[in-house]
mmCIF file of C-alpha atoms and ligand atoms in Angstrom:
data_model
loop_
_atom_site.group_PDB
_atom_site.id
_atom_site.type_symbol
_atom_site.label_atom_id
_atom_site.label_comp_id
_atom_site.label_asym_id
_atom_site.label_seq_id
_atom_site.Cartn_x
_atom_site.Cartn_y
_atom_site.Cartn_z
ATOM 1 C CA MET A 1 12.439 -101.912 133.133
ATOM 2 C CA ASN A 2 11.373 -98.265 132.669
ATOM 3 C CA ILE A 3 10.033 -96.430 135.446
ATOM 4 C CA LEU A 4 7.879 -93.247 135.115
ATOM 5 C CA VAL A 5 8.419 -91.138 138.039
ATOM 6 C CA ILE A 6 5.518 -88.694 138.812
ATOM 7 C CA ASN A 7 5.781 -85.584 141.264
ATOM 8 C CA CYS A 8 2.452 -84.033 141.305
ATOM 9 C CA GLY A 9 1.868 -80.514 142.740
ATOM 10 C CA SER A 10 -1.451 -78.694 142.900
ATOM 11 C CA SER A 11 -1.029 -76.986 139.429
ATOM 12 C CA SER A 12 2.027 -78.684 138.178
ATOM 13 C CA LEU A 13 3.317 -82.088 137.575
ATOM 14 C CA LYS A 14 7.149 -83.037 137.022
ATOM 15 C CA PHE A 15 7.958 -86.353 135.438
ATOM 16 C CA GLN A 16 11.056 -88.338 134.605
ATOM 17 C CA LEU A 17 11.074 -91.721 132.555
ATOM 18 C CA ILE A 18 14.138 -93.846 133.889
ATOM 19 C CA ASP A 19 15.542 -97.157 132.736
ATOM 20 C CA ALA A 20 15.839 -98.664 136.204
ATOM 21 C CA VAL A 21 18.398 -101.156 135.126
ATOM 22 C CA THR A 22 21.066 -98.716 133.572
ATOM 23 C CA GLU A 23 19.566 -95.749 135.716
ATOM 24 C CA GLU A 24 19.780 -93.776 132.587
ATOM 25 C CA LEU A 25 17.245 -90.844 132.008
ATOM 26 C CA ILE A 26 15.179 -91.454 128.973
ATOM 27 C CA ALA A 27 12.892 -88.344 129.076
ATOM 28 C CA LYS A 28 11.829 -85.560 131.393
ATOM 29 C CA GLY A 29 9.487 -82.846 131.437
ATOM 30 C CA LEU A 30 6.902 -80.612 133.403
ATOM 31 C CA CYS A 31 3.261 -79.542 133.056
ATOM 32 C CA GLU A 32 2.445 -76.043 134.566
ATOM 33 C CA ARG A 33 -0.575 -74.146 135.147
ATOM 34 C CA ILE A 34 -2.966 -77.341 135.200
ATOM 35 C CA GLY A 35 -6.537 -76.164 135.556
ATOM 36 C CA ILE A 36 -5.396 -72.519 135.041
ATOM 37 C CA GLU A 37 -5.370 -70.698 131.768
ATOM 38 C CA GLY A 38 -2.246 -70.966 129.671
ATOM 39 C CA SER A 39 -1.208 -74.481 130.611
ATOM 40 C CA ASN A 40 1.939 -75.779 128.889
ATOM 41 C CA LEU A 41 4.006 -78.842 128.615
ATOM 42 C CA VAL A 42 7.661 -79.124 128.436
ATOM 43 C CA TYR A 43 9.072 -82.349 127.241
ATOM 44 C CA GLN A 44 12.744 -83.240 127.004
ATOM 45 C CA PRO A 45 13.640 -86.485 125.628
ATOM 46 C CA THR A 46 17.318 -87.246 126.485
ATOM 47 C CA GLY A 47 19.865 -86.188 123.615
ATOM 48 C CA LYS A 48 16.919 -84.698 121.599
ATOM 49 C CA GLU A 49 15.512 -81.290 121.309
ATOM 50 C CA LYS A 50 13.034 -80.017 123.889
ATOM 51 C CA VAL A 51 9.476 -79.694 122.921
ATOM 52 C CA GLU A 52 7.177 -77.001 124.412
ATOM 53 C CA THR A 53 3.411 -77.214 123.730
ATOM 54 C CA GLN A 54 0.921 -74.692 124.878
ATOM 55 C CA THR A 55 -2.255 -76.682 125.264
ATOM 56 C CA PRO A 56 -5.096 -76.609 127.698
ATOM 57 C CA MET A 57 -5.034 -78.982 130.634
ATOM 58 C CA GLU A 58 -8.231 -78.862 132.439
ATOM 59 C CA ASP A 59 -6.942 -81.491 135.129
ATOM 60 C CA HIS A 60 -4.362 -83.824 136.210
ATOM 61 C CA THR A 61 -5.619 -86.628 134.176
ATOM 62 C CA GLN A 62 -5.623 -84.536 130.898
ATOM 63 C CA ALA A 63 -1.987 -83.662 131.880
ATOM 64 C CA ILE A 64 -0.927 -87.042 132.413
ATOM 65 C CA ARG A 65 -2.578 -88.327 129.162
ATOM 66 C CA LEU A 66 -0.687 -85.483 127.402
ATOM 67 C CA VAL A 67 2.668 -86.754 128.937
ATOM 68 C CA LEU A 68 1.933 -90.302 127.906
ATOM 69 C CA ASN A 69 1.019 -89.066 124.360
ATOM 70 C CA ALA A 70 4.554 -87.345 124.155
ATOM 71 C CA LEU A 71 6.477 -90.357 125.565
ATOM 72 C CA THR A 72 4.785 -92.589 123.018
ATOM 73 C CA ASP A 73 4.747 -89.963 120.085
ATOM 74 C CA GLU A 74 5.886 -91.434 116.725
ATOM 75 C CA LYS A 75 8.320 -88.405 116.234
ATOM 76 C CA THR A 76 9.305 -87.261 119.393
ATOM 77 C CA GLY A 77 8.360 -90.318 121.732
ATOM 78 C CA VAL A 78 10.717 -92.519 123.319
ATOM 79 C CA VAL A 79 8.861 -95.735 123.766
ATOM 80 C CA LYS A 80 6.635 -97.604 121.108
ATOM 81 C CA SER A 81 3.575 -98.116 123.646
ATOM 82 C CA LEU A 82 2.524 -97.814 127.238
ATOM 83 C CA SER A 83 3.323 -101.485 127.648
ATOM 84 C CA GLU A 84 7.143 -100.454 127.841
ATOM 85 C CA ILE A 85 6.437 -98.387 130.979
ATOM 86 C CA GLY A 86 6.760 -101.277 133.600
ATOM 87 C CA ALA A 87 5.747 -99.120 136.771
ATOM 88 C CA VAL A 88 4.884 -95.793 138.007
ATOM 89 C CA GLY A 89 6.655 -94.211 141.094
ATOM 90 C CA HIS A 90 4.794 -91.493 142.787
ATOM 91 C CA ARG A 91 6.296 -88.867 145.037
ATOM 92 C CA VAL A 92 3.998 -88.595 148.211
ATOM 93 C CA VAL A 93 4.732 -85.860 150.603
ATOM 94 C CA HIS A 94 3.097 -87.072 153.881
ATOM 95 C CA GLY A 95 3.015 -90.613 154.983
ATOM 96 C CA GLY A 96 2.428 -89.970 158.583
ATOM 97 C CA GLU A 97 3.242 -92.788 160.952
ATOM 98 C CA LYS A 98 1.532 -95.245 158.555
ATOM 99 C CA PHE A 99 4.090 -95.428 155.899
ATOM 100 C CA ALA A 100 7.862 -95.848 157.236
ATOM 101 C CA SER A 101 9.000 -97.180 153.800
ATOM 102 C CA SER A 102 7.769 -97.038 150.139
ATOM 103 C CA THR A 103 4.860 -99.252 149.267
ATOM 104 C CA VAL A 104 3.071 -100.780 146.384
ATOM 105 C CA ILE A 105 -0.191 -98.796 145.840
ATOM 106 C CA THR A 106 -3.340 -100.428 146.540
ATOM 107 C CA ASP A 107 -6.834 -99.171 147.345
ATOM 108 C CA GLU A 108 -5.855 -99.639 151.287
ATOM 109 C CA VAL A 109 -2.729 -97.503 150.591
ATOM 110 C CA ILE A 110 -4.608 -94.733 148.779
ATOM 111 C CA GLN A 111 -6.920 -94.678 151.943
ATOM 112 C CA GLY A 112 -3.830 -94.606 154.221
ATOM 113 C CA ILE A 113 -2.543 -91.778 152.151
ATOM 114 C CA THR A 114 -5.967 -89.948 152.157
ATOM 115 C CA ASP A 115 -6.014 -90.309 156.067
ATOM 116 C CA CYS A 116 -2.633 -88.138 156.152
ATOM 117 C CA ASN A 117 -4.281 -85.408 153.983
ATOM 118 C CA ASP A 118 -4.921 -83.411 157.215
ATOM 119 C CA LEU A 119 -1.169 -83.367 157.874
ATOM 120 C CA ALA A 120 -0.184 -82.006 154.275
ATOM 121 C CA PRO A 121 -3.447 -80.239 152.801
ATOM 122 C CA LEU A 122 -1.522 -78.490 150.163
ATOM 123 C CA HIS A 123 0.375 -81.679 148.871
ATOM 124 C CA ASN A 124 -1.232 -84.959 149.842
ATOM 125 C CA PRO A 125 -4.441 -84.317 147.683
ATOM 126 C CA ALA A 126 -2.383 -83.287 144.860
ATOM 127 C CA ASN A 127 -0.469 -86.585 145.062
ATOM 128 C CA LEU A 128 -3.470 -88.538 145.221
ATOM 129 C CA ILE A 129 -4.971 -86.766 142.075
ATOM 130 C CA GLY A 130 -1.688 -88.025 140.205
ATOM 131 C CA ILE A 131 -2.166 -91.474 141.467
ATOM 132 C CA ALA A 132 -5.961 -91.617 140.412
ATOM 133 C CA ALA A 133 -5.206 -90.161 136.941
ATOM 134 C CA CYS A 134 -2.371 -92.862 136.412
ATOM 135 C CA LYS A 135 -4.776 -95.644 137.658
ATOM 136 C CA GLU A 136 -7.443 -94.523 135.171
ATOM 137 C CA LEU A 137 -4.985 -94.261 132.087
ATOM 138 C CA MET A 138 -2.590 -97.265 133.026
ATOM 139 C CA PRO A 139 -4.832 -99.386 135.059
ATOM 140 C CA ASP A 140 -2.792 -102.589 134.763
ATOM 141 C CA THR A 141 0.737 -100.821 135.465
ATOM 142 C CA PRO A 142 1.816 -101.264 139.161
ATOM 143 C CA MET A 143 2.431 -97.970 141.130
ATOM 144 C CA VAL A 144 4.652 -97.390 144.013
ATOM 145 C CA GLY A 145 4.129 -94.667 146.766
ATOM 146 C CA VAL A 146 7.541 -93.014 147.900
ATOM 147 C CA PHE A 147 7.093 -90.745 150.828
ATOM 148 C CA ASP A 148 9.053 -87.578 151.771
ATOM 149 C CA THR A 149 8.441 -88.520 155.408
ATOM 150 C CA ALA A 150 9.609 -92.241 155.325
ATOM 151 C CA PHE A 151 13.277 -91.950 155.900
ATOM 152 C CA HIS A 152 12.735 -89.916 158.993
ATOM 153 C CA GLN A 153 10.441 -92.640 160.624
ATOM 154 C CA THR A 154 13.465 -94.021 162.414
ATOM 155 C CA MET A 155 13.616 -90.934 164.752
ATOM 156 C CA PRO A 156 13.568 -91.742 168.592
ATOM 157 C CA LYS A 157 10.605 -90.426 170.436
ATOM 158 C CA GLU A 158 12.937 -87.859 172.171
ATOM 159 C CA ALA A 159 13.583 -86.417 168.814
ATOM 160 C CA TYR A 160 10.044 -86.452 167.387
ATOM 161 C CA LEU A 161 7.964 -85.440 170.452
ATOM 162 C CA TYR A 162 7.212 -81.746 171.117
ATOM 163 C CA GLY A 163 6.888 -80.313 174.576
ATOM 164 C CA LEU A 164 3.082 -80.275 174.213
ATOM 165 C CA PRO A 165 0.443 -82.143 176.035
ATOM 166 C CA TYR A 166 1.023 -85.646 175.172
ATOM 167 C CA GLU A 167 -2.848 -86.233 174.378
ATOM 168 C CA TYR A 168 -2.199 -84.071 171.263
ATOM 169 C CA TYR A 169 0.229 -86.861 170.075
ATOM 170 C CA ASP A 170 -2.092 -89.574 171.017
ATOM 171 C CA LYS A 171 -5.232 -88.034 169.483
ATOM 172 C CA TYR A 172 -3.898 -86.108 166.440
ATOM 173 C CA LYS A 173 -0.275 -87.576 165.886
ATOM 174 C CA VAL A 174 1.162 -84.021 166.322
ATOM 175 C CA ARG A 175 4.874 -84.682 166.293
ATOM 176 C CA ARG A 176 7.932 -83.965 164.139
ATOM 177 C CA TYR A 177 7.676 -85.862 160.881
ATOM 178 C CA GLY A 178 10.354 -84.322 158.710
ATOM 179 C CA PHE A 179 10.459 -83.941 154.829
ATOM 180 C CA HIS A 180 12.802 -84.359 151.799
ATOM 181 C CA GLY A 181 13.356 -87.839 153.146
ATOM 182 C CA THR A 182 14.052 -89.178 149.855
ATOM 183 C CA SER A 183 16.826 -86.729 149.173
ATOM 184 C CA HIS A 184 18.275 -87.067 152.678
ATOM 185 C CA SER A 185 18.285 -90.806 152.431
ATOM 186 C CA TYR A 186 19.905 -90.735 148.812
ATOM 187 C CA VAL A 187 22.446 -88.126 149.484
ATOM 188 C CA SER A 188 23.656 -89.761 152.808
ATOM 189 C CA LYS A 189 23.945 -93.188 151.174
ATOM 190 C CA ARG A 190 26.004 -91.687 148.472
ATOM 191 C CA ALA A 191 28.249 -89.944 150.881
ATOM 192 C CA ALA A 192 29.200 -93.180 152.427
ATOM 193 C CA GLU A 193 29.982 -94.477 148.834
ATOM 194 C CA VAL A 194 32.015 -91.491 148.080
ATOM 195 C CA LEU A 195 33.975 -91.766 151.516
ATOM 196 C CA GLY A 196 34.498 -95.470 150.917
ATOM 197 C CA GLN A 197 33.108 -96.395 154.220
ATOM 198 C CA LYS A 198 30.235 -98.453 155.496
ATOM 199 C CA TYR A 199 26.772 -96.572 155.633
ATOM 200 C CA GLU A 200 26.301 -98.218 158.962
ATOM 201 C CA ASP A 201 29.542 -97.050 160.509
ATOM 202 C CA LEU A 202 29.036 -93.329 159.768
ATOM 203 C CA LYS A 203 27.718 -90.309 161.533
ATOM 204 C CA LEU A 204 26.459 -87.960 158.839
ATOM 205 C CA ILE A 205 24.773 -84.486 158.792
ATOM 206 C CA VAL A 206 22.857 -83.745 155.547
ATOM 207 C CA CYS A 207 22.165 -80.040 154.525
ATOM 208 C CA HIS A 208 19.306 -80.062 151.821
ATOM 209 C CA LEU A 209 19.653 -76.234 150.943
ATOM 210 C CA GLY A 210 17.104 -75.188 148.347
ATOM 211 C CA ASN A 211 14.214 -73.103 147.949
ATOM 212 C CA GLY A 212 12.981 -75.535 150.730
ATOM 213 C CA ALA A 213 15.684 -76.287 153.119
ATOM 214 C CA SER A 214 16.220 -78.886 155.844
ATOM 215 C CA VAL A 215 18.977 -80.632 157.836
ATOM 216 C CA SER A 216 19.009 -84.290 158.994
ATOM 217 C CA ALA A 217 21.210 -86.214 161.344
ATOM 218 C CA VAL A 218 21.901 -89.786 160.077
ATOM 219 C CA LYS A 219 23.593 -91.903 162.648
ATOM 220 C CA ASN A 220 24.734 -95.670 161.591
ATOM 221 C CA GLY A 221 22.377 -95.597 158.598
ATOM 222 C CA LYS A 222 19.231 -94.275 160.368
ATOM 223 C CA CYS A 223 17.872 -90.828 160.588
ATOM 224 C CA ILE A 224 17.831 -89.677 164.101
ATOM 225 C CA ASP A 225 16.676 -86.227 163.764
ATOM 226 C CA THR A 226 15.663 -83.620 161.206
ATOM 227 C CA SER A 227 14.712 -80.013 161.299
ATOM 228 C CA MET A 228 11.457 -79.936 159.488
ATOM 229 C CA GLY A 229 8.512 -80.939 161.793
ATOM 230 C CA LEU A 230 4.725 -81.510 161.720
ATOM 231 C CA THR A 231 5.065 -79.392 158.470
ATOM 232 C CA PRO A 232 7.732 -78.112 156.288
ATOM 233 C CA LEU A 233 7.621 -74.811 157.972
ATOM 234 C CA GLU A 234 9.996 -75.566 161.015
ATOM 235 C CA GLY A 235 13.737 -75.478 160.964
ATOM 236 C CA LEU A 236 15.980 -73.528 158.624
ATOM 237 C CA ILE A 237 15.209 -70.269 157.263
ATOM 238 C CA MET A 238 13.904 -70.966 153.596
ATOM 239 C CA GLY A 239 13.050 -69.206 150.549
ATOM 240 C CA THR A 240 9.882 -67.881 151.784
ATOM 241 C CA ARG A 241 9.118 -70.055 154.896
ATOM 242 C CA SER A 242 10.246 -68.575 158.480
ATOM 243 C CA GLY A 243 11.456 -71.989 159.577
ATOM 244 C CA ASP A 244 11.921 -71.700 163.677
ATOM 245 C CA ILE A 245 10.419 -68.906 165.343
ATOM 246 C CA ASP A 246 8.705 -68.480 168.933
ATOM 247 C CA PRO A 247 5.332 -69.536 168.625
ATOM 248 C CA ALA A 248 4.097 -66.565 170.423
ATOM 249 C CA ILE A 249 5.022 -64.471 167.490
ATOM 250 C CA ILE A 250 1.977 -65.637 165.617
ATOM 251 C CA GLU A 251 -0.502 -64.296 168.389
ATOM 252 C CA PHE A 252 1.675 -61.090 168.598
ATOM 253 C CA ILE A 253 1.556 -60.272 164.789
ATOM 254 C CA ALA A 254 -2.060 -61.179 164.610
ATOM 255 C CA HIS A 255 -2.826 -58.724 167.195
ATOM 256 C CA LYS A 256 -0.534 -55.895 165.844
ATOM 257 C CA GLU A 257 -1.730 -56.283 162.409
ATOM 258 C CA GLY A 258 -5.161 -57.201 162.735
ATOM 259 C CA LYS A 259 -4.782 -60.666 161.168
ATOM 260 C CA SER A 260 -6.354 -64.131 161.420
ATOM 261 C CA ILE A 261 -4.490 -67.244 162.265
ATOM 262 C CA ASP A 262 -4.829 -68.156 158.541
ATOM 263 C CA GLU A 263 -3.425 -64.900 157.360
ATOM 264 C CA VAL A 264 -0.314 -65.023 159.594
ATOM 265 C CA MET A 265 0.170 -68.679 158.570
ATOM 266 C CA ALA A 266 0.157 -67.549 155.019
ATOM 267 C CA LEU A 267 2.711 -64.857 156.021
ATOM 268 C CA LEU A 268 5.081 -67.515 157.478
ATOM 269 C CA ASN A 269 4.807 -69.848 154.579
ATOM 270 C CA LYS A 270 4.755 -67.311 151.714
ATOM 271 C CA LYS A 271 6.316 -63.954 152.730
ATOM 272 C CA SER A 272 8.962 -64.850 155.447
ATOM 273 C CA GLY A 273 12.181 -66.516 155.061
ATOM 274 C CA VAL A 274 14.882 -65.002 153.138
ATOM 275 C CA LEU A 275 12.151 -63.084 151.042
ATOM 276 C CA GLY A 276 10.915 -61.271 154.065
ATOM 277 C CA LEU A 277 14.269 -61.082 155.850
ATOM 278 C CA SER A 278 15.589 -59.070 152.932
ATOM 279 C CA GLY A 279 12.801 -56.685 152.830
ATOM 280 C CA ASP A 280 11.464 -58.288 149.675
ATOM 281 C CA LEU A 281 14.596 -58.155 147.823
ATOM 282 C CA SER A 282 14.399 -61.783 146.699
ATOM 283 C CA SER A 283 13.661 -65.381 147.567
ATOM 284 C CA ASP A 284 16.239 -66.611 145.234
ATOM 285 C CA PHE A 285 19.748 -66.866 146.877
ATOM 286 C CA ARG A 286 21.643 -65.815 143.615
ATOM 287 C CA ASP A 287 20.001 -62.356 143.937
ATOM 288 C CA LEU A 288 20.777 -62.274 147.695
ATOM 289 C CA GLN A 289 24.434 -63.516 146.980
ATOM 290 C CA LYS A 290 24.843 -60.746 144.569
ATOM 291 C CA ALA A 291 23.363 -58.274 146.979
ATOM 292 C CA TYR A 292 25.819 -59.527 149.721
ATOM 293 C CA GLU A 293 28.846 -59.179 147.407
ATOM 294 C CA ASN A 294 27.721 -55.655 146.614
ATOM 295 C CA GLY A 295 27.746 -54.766 150.179
ATOM 296 C CA ASP A 296 24.111 -54.324 150.253
ATOM 297 C CA GLU A 297 22.934 -54.268 154.025
ATOM 298 C CA ALA A 298 19.757 -56.248 153.331
ATOM 299 C CA GLY A 299 21.754 -58.944 151.434
ATOM 300 C CA ILE A 300 24.363 -59.221 154.196
ATOM 301 C CA ARG A 301 21.984 -59.710 157.083
ATOM 302 C CA THR A 302 20.028 -62.068 155.260
ATOM 303 C CA MET A 303 22.787 -64.373 154.039
ATOM 304 C CA GLU A 304 24.306 -64.181 157.481
ATOM 305 C CA THR A 305 21.100 -65.020 159.311
ATOM 306 C CA PHE A 306 20.392 -67.891 156.959
ATOM 307 C CA ALA A 307 24.035 -69.417 157.296
ATOM 308 C CA TYR A 308 23.880 -68.800 161.123
ATOM 309 C CA ARG A 309 20.856 -70.982 161.452
ATOM 310 C CA VAL A 310 22.438 -73.892 159.455
ATOM 311 C CA VAL A 311 25.628 -73.633 161.662
ATOM 312 C CA LYS A 312 23.442 -73.779 164.620
ATOM 313 C CA TYR A 313 21.650 -76.992 163.340
ATOM 314 C CA ILE A 314 24.828 -78.661 162.464
ATOM 315 C CA GLY A 315 26.182 -77.973 165.945
ATOM 316 C CA ALA A 316 22.942 -79.388 167.516
ATOM 317 C CA TYR A 317 23.173 -82.550 165.362
ATOM 318 C CA ALA A 318 26.903 -83.115 165.987
ATOM 319 C CA ALA A 319 25.891 -83.076 169.624
ATOM 320 C CA ALA A 320 22.836 -85.328 169.065
ATOM 321 C CA MET A 321 25.154 -87.948 167.663
ATOM 322 C CA ASN A 322 28.056 -87.267 169.900
ATOM 323 C CA GLY A 323 30.306 -86.505 167.005
ATOM 324 C CA VAL A 324 30.093 -86.318 163.029
ATOM 325 C CA ASP A 325 32.264 -87.689 160.329
ATOM 326 C CA ALA A 326 30.993 -85.858 157.664
ATOM 327 C CA ILE A 327 28.587 -83.113 156.482
ATOM 328 C CA CYS A 328 26.843 -82.992 153.026
ATOM 329 C CA PHE A 329 25.491 -80.097 151.116
ATOM 330 C CA THR A 330 22.847 -80.685 148.349
ATOM 331 C CA ALA A 331 19.903 -79.185 146.510
ATOM 332 C CA GLY A 332 19.864 -75.789 144.227
ATOM 333 C CA LEU A 333 21.854 -73.703 146.811
ATOM 334 C CA GLY A 334 23.881 -76.466 148.537
ATOM 335 C CA GLU A 335 25.067 -77.880 145.173
ATOM 336 C CA ASN A 336 25.638 -74.535 143.193
ATOM 337 C CA SER A 337 26.818 -72.070 145.842
ATOM 338 C CA PRO A 338 30.597 -72.373 146.861
ATOM 339 C CA PHE A 339 29.962 -69.178 148.596
ATOM 340 C CA ILE A 340 27.158 -70.400 150.990
ATOM 341 C CA ARG A 341 29.295 -73.659 151.666
ATOM 342 C CA ASP A 342 32.275 -71.310 152.476
ATOM 343 C CA MET A 343 30.185 -69.177 154.648
ATOM 344 C CA ILE A 344 28.932 -72.149 156.692
ATOM 345 C CA CYS A 345 32.026 -74.231 156.913
ATOM 346 C CA ASN A 346 34.061 -71.033 158.108
ATOM 347 C CA ARG A 347 32.183 -71.362 161.217
ATOM 348 C CA LEU A 348 32.852 -74.998 161.796
ATOM 349 C CA GLY A 349 36.440 -74.733 162.951
ATOM 350 C CA TYR A 350 35.680 -76.471 166.261
ATOM 351 C CA LEU A 351 34.840 -79.677 164.277
ATOM 352 C CA GLY A 352 38.249 -79.374 162.511
ATOM 353 C CA VAL A 353 36.653 -78.383 159.015
ATOM 354 C CA THR A 354 39.119 -76.989 156.597
ATOM 355 C CA LEU A 355 37.932 -76.408 153.110
ATOM 356 C CA GLU A 356 39.836 -77.126 149.907
ATOM 357 C CA GLU A 357 39.141 -74.039 148.095
ATOM 358 C CA GLU A 358 39.780 -75.612 144.629
ATOM 359 C CA GLN A 359 37.334 -78.295 145.248
ATOM 360 C CA ASN A 360 34.817 -76.337 146.677
ATOM 361 C CA ALA A 361 34.767 -74.194 143.370
ATOM 362 C CA LYS A 362 33.781 -77.064 141.397
ATOM 363 C CA ARG A 363 30.267 -78.092 140.364
ATOM 364 C CA GLY A 364 28.135 -80.920 139.044
ATOM 365 C CA GLU A 365 29.746 -84.136 140.637
ATOM 366 C CA ASP A 366 29.967 -85.822 143.991
ATOM 367 C CA LEU A 367 33.010 -83.933 145.743
ATOM 368 C CA ILE A 368 34.831 -84.012 149.031
ATOM 369 C CA ILE A 369 35.533 -80.283 149.401
ATOM 370 C CA THR A 370 37.681 -80.634 152.448
ATOM 371 C CA THR A 371 41.590 -81.065 152.644
ATOM 372 C CA PRO A 372 42.905 -84.534 153.469
ATOM 373 C CA GLN A 373 43.662 -83.119 157.004
ATOM 374 C CA SER A 374 40.078 -81.915 157.732
ATOM 375 C CA THR A 375 38.932 -83.982 160.606
ATOM 376 C CA THR A 376 35.302 -83.616 159.819
ATOM 377 C CA LYS A 377 34.824 -84.217 156.023
ATOM 378 C CA VAL A 378 32.387 -81.995 153.922
ATOM 379 C CA LEU A 379 30.938 -83.401 150.672
ATOM 380 C CA MET A 380 28.884 -81.923 147.908
ATOM 381 C CA ILE A 381 26.445 -84.409 146.626
ATOM 382 C CA PRO A 382 24.000 -83.484 143.893
ATOM 383 C CA THR A 383 20.623 -84.926 145.051
ATOM 384 C CA ASN A 384 18.585 -86.971 142.661
ATOM 385 C CA GLU A 385 15.148 -87.685 144.194
ATOM 386 C CA GLU A 386 13.653 -89.027 140.899
ATOM 387 C CA LEU A 387 16.300 -91.721 140.652
ATOM 388 C CA ALA A 388 15.742 -92.541 144.213
ATOM 389 C CA ILE A 389 12.109 -92.975 143.619
ATOM 390 C CA ALA A 390 12.759 -95.043 140.472
ATOM 391 C CA ARG A 391 15.210 -97.380 142.506
ATOM 392 C CA GLU A 392 12.561 -97.834 145.256
ATOM 393 C CA THR A 393 9.823 -98.487 142.695
ATOM 394 C CA PHE A 394 12.054 -100.957 140.781
ATOM 395 C CA ALA A 395 12.878 -102.812 143.955
ATOM 396 C CA LEU A 396 9.113 -103.250 145.050
ATOM 397 C CA VAL A 397 7.583 -104.195 141.719
ATOM 398 C CA ASN A 398 10.442 -106.781 141.210
ATOM 399 C CA GLN A 399 9.801 -108.034 144.883
ATOM 400 C CA ALA A 400 5.943 -108.196 144.160
ATOM 401 C CA GLY A 401 6.363 -109.887 140.601
HETATM 402 P P1 AMP B 501 15.877 -76.088 144.709
HETATM 403 O O1 AMP B 501 14.571 -75.731 145.587
HETATM 404 O O2 AMP B 501 16.665 -77.329 145.220
HETATM 405 O O3 AMP B 501 15.496 -76.177 143.361
HETATM 406 O O4 AMP B 501 16.745 -74.789 144.889
HETATM 407 C C1 AMP B 501 16.498 -73.627 144.417
HETATM 408 C C2 AMP B 501 17.308 -72.536 145.040
HETATM 409 O O5 AMP B 501 18.591 -72.631 144.813
HETATM 410 C C3 AMP B 501 16.947 -71.134 144.594
HETATM 411 O O6 AMP B 501 16.852 -70.324 145.717
HETATM 412 C C4 AMP B 501 18.279 -70.593 143.933
HETATM 413 O O7 AMP B 501 18.634 -69.322 144.116
HETATM 414 C C5 AMP B 501 19.345 -71.577 144.429
HETATM 415 N N1 AMP B 501 20.281 -71.687 143.476
HETATM 416 C C6 AMP B 501 20.306 -72.247 142.337
HETATM 417 N N2 AMP B 501 21.542 -72.077 141.632
HETATM 418 C C7 AMP B 501 22.209 -71.396 142.518
HETATM 419 C C8 AMP B 501 23.630 -70.727 142.317
HETATM 420 N N3 AMP B 501 24.439 -70.849 141.261
HETATM 421 N N4 AMP B 501 24.046 -70.110 143.369
HETATM 422 C C9 AMP B 501 23.255 -69.672 144.271
HETATM 423 N N5 AMP B 501 22.035 -70.237 144.420
HETATM 424 C C10 AMP B 501 21.473 -70.902 143.806
#
């Protein structure tokens, strides 16, 4: 069965068509600038030439229509008709406490996702638009929602509650939810396979280090803590997001700079992180790494502060699990930068971590990058959120069928 995986943002849409049985990627692509002048579709059928089309896309329905046309096109298409797409899997960012696992999308589920809009005002409405567009264009094709928050729903109360008046949890569900769950789940399961050990027997720490970044503690096959919170702003220092700060800083900056709360929040989301810390040098770790290597002070302070925060979370989660068997690196930076893995692992001597330099220099495949003597193993596992969404969708549609 072919599964169309859709990841809908406010003005963009990423898609992949995956054969759920062979797990082969059939085609992938991206619609950009939806609803904005200069929209374009990049469509890449596997093994064939990439097709780029500049074409107006007024809304997401039109974008999905163009994607479906590309997939079924006589010349560049990969399926004869839409009936060859067995199901659609949607990435949904926030499932609140309602969705602890993926689910077949019904009207009730759509209402449930809508109820979580408050918790992810930038993301959930966009995800819902994608769902509505597919419903309109492919009314008979089953759809599944796969939530970024679901994997973390196993966290115990002590990990997800904040030190706030409990009534805010009761009334508004203010608590830690965590994100990147599909990636943390995929990578931690894959790590168990690579280690040749039972998932249920392991204590794992997953470092998803990309433009957005988070760490999770996975004990005996269940997430027990994660660094992102009510929103994806908490935790590690990210591309442009601050991560953990003293909450009093918000008021302090608002007073000093004459800014509103909304303005300070925009600053914390878009102008902070490694971008802000480097004095606007870059939010891209490749530039910052170069600056570090060139001895640039801004590059050095930024990379060291970023790495230190990751090391701190690893220590906290090793303590939370009373030990750790393996640490996994994934996502853009975690997968592609031996430099950052080295910088972090160098500070983990107390866990008996010894990197195997030759292994750490490699790319692109699942790797154990520590020596056989290393007490705690370190792995590099490329994440594949789309494949994970396709798997979940296939399993649920099969079950329902
Ligand atoms: P993601 O959000 O997972 O796509 O990751 C994006 C981040 O990965 C960006 O900050 C990139 O700079 C970083 N990245 C990608 N490739 C490399 C690389 N070869 N070295 C260092 N950072 C990289």
